[in-house]
Short mmCIF file of C-alpha atoms and ligand atoms in Angstrom, two decimals:
data_model
loop_
_atom_site.label_atom_id
_atom_site.label_comp_id
_atom_site.label_asym_id
_atom_site.label_seq_id
_atom_site.Cartn_x
_atom_site.Cartn_y
_atom_site.Cartn_z
CA ILE T 1 115.08 96.37 89.68
CA ASP T 2 118.58 95.46 88.56
CA TYR T 3 120.16 98.33 86.71
CA GLU T 4 123.52 98.15 85.00
CA THR T 5 124.91 101.64 85.66
CA ILE T 6 122.98 102.90 88.70
CA ARG T 7 121.76 101.64 92.06
CA SER T 8 118.24 102.44 93.11
CA GLU T 9 116.72 101.91 96.54
CA THR T 10 114.09 103.25 98.90
CA ARG T 11 114.79 104.48 102.44
CA GLY T 12 111.61 105.55 104.18
CA ARG T 13 109.89 108.05 101.90
CA VAL T 14 113.13 108.85 100.06
CA GLY T 15 114.10 107.25 96.74
CA TRP T 16 117.85 107.01 96.21
CA ILE T 17 119.54 106.91 92.81
CA THR T 18 123.30 106.33 92.89
CA LEU T 19 125.27 106.64 89.67
CA HIS T 20 127.57 103.64 89.41
CA ARG T 21 130.11 103.57 86.60
CA PRO T 22 133.25 103.53 88.74
CA ASP T 23 135.56 102.92 85.74
CA ALA T 24 134.40 106.07 83.96
CA LEU T 25 133.86 108.56 86.81
CA ASN T 26 130.12 108.08 86.23
CA ALA T 27 130.26 109.47 82.70
CA LEU T 28 126.71 109.79 81.46
CA ASN T 29 126.20 107.43 78.54
CA THR T 30 122.89 106.44 77.00
CA THR T 31 122.40 103.58 79.45
CA VAL T 32 122.90 105.84 82.48
CA MET T 33 120.41 108.30 81.02
CA ARG T 34 117.82 105.60 80.34
CA GLU T 35 118.27 104.06 83.79
CA VAL T 36 118.20 107.33 85.76
CA VAL T 37 115.09 108.42 83.89
CA ASP T 38 113.46 105.04 84.52
CA ALA T 39 114.25 105.04 88.26
CA ALA T 40 113.19 108.67 88.72
CA THR T 41 109.96 108.13 86.79
CA ARG T 42 109.10 105.12 88.96
CA PHE T 43 109.74 107.08 92.17
CA ASP T 44 107.72 109.98 90.77
CA ALA T 45 104.73 107.71 90.17
CA ASP T 46 104.91 106.28 93.72
CA GLU T 47 103.02 108.21 96.39
CA ARG T 48 105.13 106.57 99.07
CA ILE T 49 108.09 108.59 97.79
CA GLY T 50 108.25 112.27 98.76
CA ALA T 51 111.79 113.13 97.67
CA ILE T 52 114.57 111.70 95.53
CA VAL T 53 118.32 111.84 96.19
CA LEU T 54 120.65 111.66 93.20
CA THR T 55 124.28 111.00 94.04
CA GLY T 56 127.48 109.57 92.60
CA SER T 57 130.69 108.31 94.18
CA GLU T 58 133.14 110.02 96.48
CA LYS T 59 135.41 110.85 93.52
CA ALA T 60 132.75 111.89 91.02
CA PHE T 61 129.14 112.88 90.92
CA ALA T 62 129.58 112.63 87.14
CA ALA T 63 132.53 113.71 84.95
CA GLY T 64 130.22 114.64 82.09
CA ALA T 65 128.53 113.09 79.13
CA ASP T 66 130.40 110.03 77.87
CA ILE T 67 132.98 111.51 75.51
CA LYS T 68 133.91 108.11 74.06
CA GLU T 69 130.28 107.40 73.18
CA MET T 70 129.70 110.67 71.34
CA ALA T 71 133.14 111.39 69.83
CA ASP T 72 132.39 109.92 66.38
CA LYS T 73 128.82 111.14 65.98
CA SER T 74 127.79 113.50 63.21
CA GLY T 75 125.67 116.56 63.77
CA LEU T 76 122.85 114.87 61.91
CA GLU T 77 123.04 111.83 64.20
CA MET T 78 123.04 114.03 67.33
CA THR T 79 119.93 115.73 65.98
CA MET T 80 118.13 112.63 64.78
CA ASP T 81 118.66 110.47 67.89
CA ASP T 82 118.11 113.50 70.14
CA HIS T 83 121.10 112.07 71.95
CA PHE T 84 120.46 113.67 75.36
CA GLY T 85 116.75 114.27 74.93
CA ALA T 86 115.51 111.90 77.64
CA TRP T 87 117.19 113.98 80.35
CA ALA T 88 114.31 116.44 79.91
CA ARG T 89 112.08 113.78 81.49
CA PHE T 90 114.36 113.70 84.53
CA ALA T 91 114.20 117.49 84.83
CA ALA T 92 110.40 117.22 84.63
CA VAL T 93 109.75 114.86 87.57
CA ARG T 94 107.31 116.42 90.02
CA THR T 95 108.99 115.01 93.11
CA PRO T 96 111.69 117.24 94.64
CA VAL T 97 115.20 115.99 93.82
CA VAL T 98 118.25 116.59 96.03
CA ALA T 99 121.63 116.26 94.28
CA ALA T 100 124.37 115.13 96.65
CA VAL T 101 127.60 116.07 94.90
CA SER T 102 131.03 114.81 95.88
CA GLY T 103 134.05 115.16 93.61
CA TYR T 104 133.67 116.06 89.94
CA ALA T 105 130.45 117.51 88.57
CA LEU T 106 131.64 118.48 85.12
CA GLY T 107 129.90 119.16 81.84
CA GLY T 108 126.79 117.00 81.71
CA GLY T 109 127.44 116.14 85.39
CA CYS T 110 127.15 119.81 86.39
CA GLU T 111 124.12 120.12 84.11
CA LEU T 112 122.52 117.07 85.70
CA ALA T 113 123.03 118.55 89.18
CA MET T 114 121.38 121.75 87.93
CA MET T 115 118.30 119.75 86.87
CA CYS T 116 117.84 118.92 90.58
CA ASP T 117 116.03 121.21 93.01
CA VAL T 118 118.53 121.27 95.85
CA ILE T 119 122.29 120.85 95.42
CA LEU T 120 124.22 119.71 98.48
CA ALA T 121 127.95 119.73 97.89
CA ALA T 122 130.74 117.97 99.76
CA ASP T 123 133.69 120.26 100.42
CA THR T 124 135.52 118.11 97.82
CA ALA T 125 133.06 118.95 95.05
CA ARG T 126 134.30 120.58 91.84
CA PHE T 127 131.95 122.10 89.31
CA GLY T 128 132.63 123.17 85.75
CA GLN T 129 131.56 123.21 82.13
CA PRO T 130 134.74 122.08 80.33
CA GLU T 131 133.04 121.39 76.97
CA ILE T 132 134.93 124.29 75.37
CA ASN T 133 138.12 122.22 75.80
CA LEU T 134 136.55 119.55 73.58
CA GLY T 135 135.57 121.93 70.82
CA VAL T 136 131.91 121.99 71.78
CA ILE T 137 129.63 123.81 74.23
CA PRO T 138 127.34 122.65 77.06
CA GLY T 139 124.41 120.74 75.56
CA MET T 140 122.23 119.64 78.48
CA GLY T 141 121.21 123.05 79.72
CA GLY T 142 124.54 124.47 80.92
CA THR T 143 124.40 127.77 79.08
CA GLN T 144 120.84 128.35 80.30
CA ARG T 145 120.72 126.99 83.84
CA LEU T 146 124.23 128.05 84.89
CA LEU T 147 123.57 131.61 83.75
CA ARG T 148 120.36 131.69 85.77
CA ALA T 149 122.15 130.23 88.81
CA VAL T 150 125.28 132.38 88.89
CA GLY T 151 124.55 135.34 86.60
CA PRO T 152 125.82 136.15 83.09
CA TYR T 153 129.42 137.16 83.88
CA LYS T 154 130.33 134.23 86.10
CA ALA T 155 128.61 131.83 83.68
CA ALA T 156 130.46 133.28 80.69
CA GLU T 157 133.81 133.05 82.42
CA LEU T 158 133.24 129.42 83.41
CA ILE T 159 131.88 128.33 80.03
CA LEU T 160 134.46 130.20 77.93
CA THR T 161 137.51 129.11 79.95
CA GLY T 162 136.28 125.66 80.95
CA ARG T 163 137.85 126.04 84.40
CA MET T 164 136.58 124.22 87.46
CA MET T 165 135.43 125.88 90.67
CA ASP T 166 135.63 124.36 94.11
CA ALA T 167 132.70 123.92 96.49
CA ALA T 168 133.30 127.18 98.36
CA GLU T 169 133.31 129.23 95.15
CA ALA T 170 130.23 127.39 93.88
CA GLU T 171 128.42 128.22 97.12
CA ARG T 172 129.41 131.89 96.97
CA ALA T 173 128.20 131.98 93.36
CA GLY T 174 124.82 130.53 94.30
CA LEU T 175 125.23 127.24 92.42
CA VAL T 176 124.90 125.07 95.52
CA SER T 177 122.38 125.10 98.34
CA ARG T 178 124.88 124.20 101.05
CA VAL T 179 128.40 122.80 101.48
CA VAL T 180 129.01 120.06 104.04
CA PRO T 181 132.08 118.04 105.08
CA ALA T 182 132.58 115.17 102.61
CA ALA T 183 132.14 112.56 105.34
CA ASP T 184 128.67 113.92 106.18
CA LEU T 185 127.35 114.32 102.64
CA LEU T 186 125.08 111.28 102.47
CA ASP T 187 123.73 111.79 105.99
CA GLU T 188 122.99 115.43 105.22
CA ALA T 189 121.33 114.46 101.95
CA ASP T 190 119.22 111.90 103.79
CA LYS T 191 118.23 114.47 106.43
CA THR T 192 117.33 117.11 103.87
CA ALA T 193 115.44 114.68 101.64
CA SER T 194 113.62 113.11 104.62
CA THR T 195 112.58 116.55 105.84
CA ILE T 196 111.18 117.34 102.41
CA ALA T 197 109.54 113.92 102.09
CA GLY T 198 107.69 114.51 105.38
CA LYS T 199 105.64 117.33 103.85
CA SER T 200 102.37 117.03 101.96
CA LEU T 201 103.01 115.80 98.42
CA PRO T 202 100.50 118.11 96.72
CA SER T 203 102.21 121.11 98.31
CA LEU T 204 105.65 119.80 97.30
CA TYR T 205 104.51 119.38 93.70
CA ALA T 206 103.01 122.88 93.75
CA ALA T 207 106.14 124.43 95.25
CA LYS T 208 108.41 122.76 92.69
CA ALA T 209 106.16 123.81 89.82
CA ALA T 210 105.98 127.40 91.08
CA LEU T 211 109.77 127.56 91.42
CA ALA T 212 110.02 126.31 87.83
CA ALA T 213 107.58 129.00 86.74
CA ALA T 214 109.91 131.59 88.29
CA GLN T 215 112.78 130.35 86.09
CA GLU T 216 110.70 130.12 82.95
CA SER T 217 108.36 133.10 82.88
CA SER T 218 108.03 136.81 83.51
CA LEU T 219 107.43 138.11 87.04
CA ALA T 220 103.77 138.88 86.27
CA GLU T 221 103.12 135.42 84.85
CA GLY T 222 104.98 133.77 87.71
CA LEU T 223 102.98 135.69 90.30
CA ARG T 224 99.73 134.72 88.58
CA TYR T 225 100.84 131.09 88.55
CA GLU T 226 101.76 131.21 92.24
CA LYS T 227 98.47 132.79 93.25
CA GLN T 228 96.46 130.06 91.51
CA ALA T 229 98.63 127.24 92.82
CA PHE T 230 98.39 128.65 96.36
CA ALA T 231 94.60 128.88 96.16
CA ALA T 232 94.28 125.36 94.72
CA LEU T 233 96.02 123.87 97.76
CA PHE T 234 93.07 125.00 99.92
CA ASP T 235 91.12 122.15 98.32
CA THR T 236 93.48 119.56 99.82
CA GLU T 237 92.83 117.66 103.03
CA ASP T 238 96.46 118.28 103.95
CA GLN T 239 95.92 122.05 104.02
CA LYS T 240 93.04 121.60 106.47
CA GLU T 241 95.15 119.18 108.50
CA GLY T 242 98.26 121.39 108.44
CA MET T 243 96.40 124.44 109.69
CA ALA T 244 94.35 122.46 112.24
CA ALA T 245 97.56 120.94 113.60
CA PHE T 246 99.05 124.42 114.00
CA ARG T 247 96.02 125.61 115.98
CA GLU T 248 96.02 122.46 118.10
CA LYS T 249 99.78 122.79 118.73
CA ARG T 250 100.60 119.31 117.39
CA PRO T 251 102.55 117.99 114.42
CA PRO T 252 100.49 117.55 111.24
CA HIS T 253 99.65 114.12 109.92
CA PHE T 254 99.66 114.47 106.15
CA THR T 255 97.88 111.92 103.98
CA HIS T 256 98.90 113.42 100.62
CA ARG T 257 95.29 114.08 99.70
C1 HXC E 1 134.10 109.22 79.14
C2 HXC E 1 135.43 109.52 80.97
C3 HXC E 1 134.91 110.83 81.16
C4 HXC E 1 133.91 111.28 80.26
C5 HXC E 1 136.37 110.46 82.69
N1 HXC E 1 136.33 109.34 81.94
N2 HXC E 1 135.51 111.37 82.24
N3 HXC E 1 135.01 108.74 79.96
N4 HXC E 1 133.52 110.44 79.27
N5 HXC E 1 133.33 112.48 80.39
C6 HXC E 1 137.11 108.10 82.12
C7 HXC E 1 138.56 108.29 81.68
O1 HXC E 1 138.67 108.14 80.29
C8 HXC E 1 139.23 107.17 82.44
O2 HXC E 1 138.99 105.94 81.81
C9 HXC E 1 138.45 107.13 83.76
O3 HXC E 1 137.20 107.76 83.49
C10 HXC E 1 139.15 107.89 84.87
O4 HXC E 1 139.40 109.21 84.40
P1 HXC E 1 140.85 109.88 84.47
O5 HXC E 1 140.86 110.96 83.45
O6 HXC E 1 141.93 108.85 84.40
O7 HXC E 1 140.82 110.48 85.94
P2 HXC E 1 141.63 111.74 86.49
O8 HXC E 1 143.02 111.75 85.93
O9 HXC E 1 141.44 111.70 87.97
O10 HXC E 1 140.90 113.03 85.89
C11 HXC E 1 139.56 113.31 86.23
C12 HXC E 1 138.97 114.37 85.26
C13 HXC E 1 139.12 113.85 83.80
C14 HXC E 1 139.69 115.71 85.43
C15 HXC E 1 137.49 114.54 85.64
O11 HXC E 1 138.64 112.51 83.74
C16 HXC E 1 138.37 114.66 82.81
O12 HXC E 1 138.79 115.73 82.43
N6 HXC E 1 137.26 114.11 82.29
C17 HXC E 1 136.47 114.74 81.25
C18 HXC E 1 135.68 115.90 81.81
C19 HXC E 1 134.88 116.57 80.71
O13 HXC E 1 135.43 117.10 79.72
N7 HXC E 1 133.54 116.57 80.85
C20 HXC E 1 132.69 117.16 79.87
C21 HXC E 1 132.26 116.09 78.90
S1 HXC E 1 131.33 116.79 77.58
P3 HXC E 1 140.17 105.12 81.03
O14 HXC E 1 139.49 103.83 80.69
O15 HXC E 1 140.50 105.96 79.85
O16 HXC E 1 141.29 105.02 82.02
C22 HXC E 1 129.82 116.98 78.21
C23 HXC E 1 128.82 117.50 77.25
C24 HXC E 1 127.51 117.69 77.94
O17 HXC E 1 129.51 116.68 79.30
C25 HXC E 1 126.51 118.14 76.97
C26 HXC E 1 125.96 117.03 76.20
C27 HXC E 1 124.86 117.44 75.30
#
């Protein structure tokens, strides 16, 4: 498919989505949103895909929502067109998503990375929620997901000052999974995503859903959810295969059934 603002391709069992608005540091306008959601939804519906990588350019993962596109909107318009609403569909894909972040991940860009399951950061990555400098606040999940990722005091400081943090600080704060040298970012993303994509899809879906339950519910509810999801996997052929392969001292051959 020919997209205007992203590139989408398949490598093995990994679906790649590369943001491509070089003139605007990958600012997330409506077209980017529609195209990312479309590409991710297609990968999610394809059993041959076991993981998705979302990346940007060397200079910017994404420098935020497109300020020029939204500057003149009224509050009523923002409400009525649900301007950023479709991003919820990206956050809801069942397939694990690895964000590979190089350069700026600001505002909506940071929020988009936080919709992913794993965040790999180049040592050049810079994260922040600078919306306060524009007279607004984060609007794609920043106040909620950043707080859960780094805790209330770090989140408040970042959101109230609008300052950026570098990759090392983001890693210490728990916002990123791992920092790698910039030159290795795409290789590392491919390795991580390929490792994930080699697992049984039903177990990947279950793991992602259980991790989401941990963010969204009480401990008791989350534990109940996990127990049921764990038990349900014993009805898959891949569970029988995975455990047989262990006993037979060979690698498993998963069929995603
Ligand atoms: C629209 C953007 C943009 C953005 C950069 N550009 N960020 N356009 N929306 N968010 C454009 C610039 O206007 C410029 O185009 C080109 O990209 C290159 O950017 P420069 O500013 O010239 O680059 P540089 O000097 O290297 O500075 C990089 C930067 C700066 C520090 C990242 O671009 C910046 O501060 N950008 C805005 C970051 C931000 O505030 N993000 C939060 C957005 S609000 P032209 O054609 O002018 O040269 C948000 C809300 C989310 O995300 C919640 C929504 C519900």
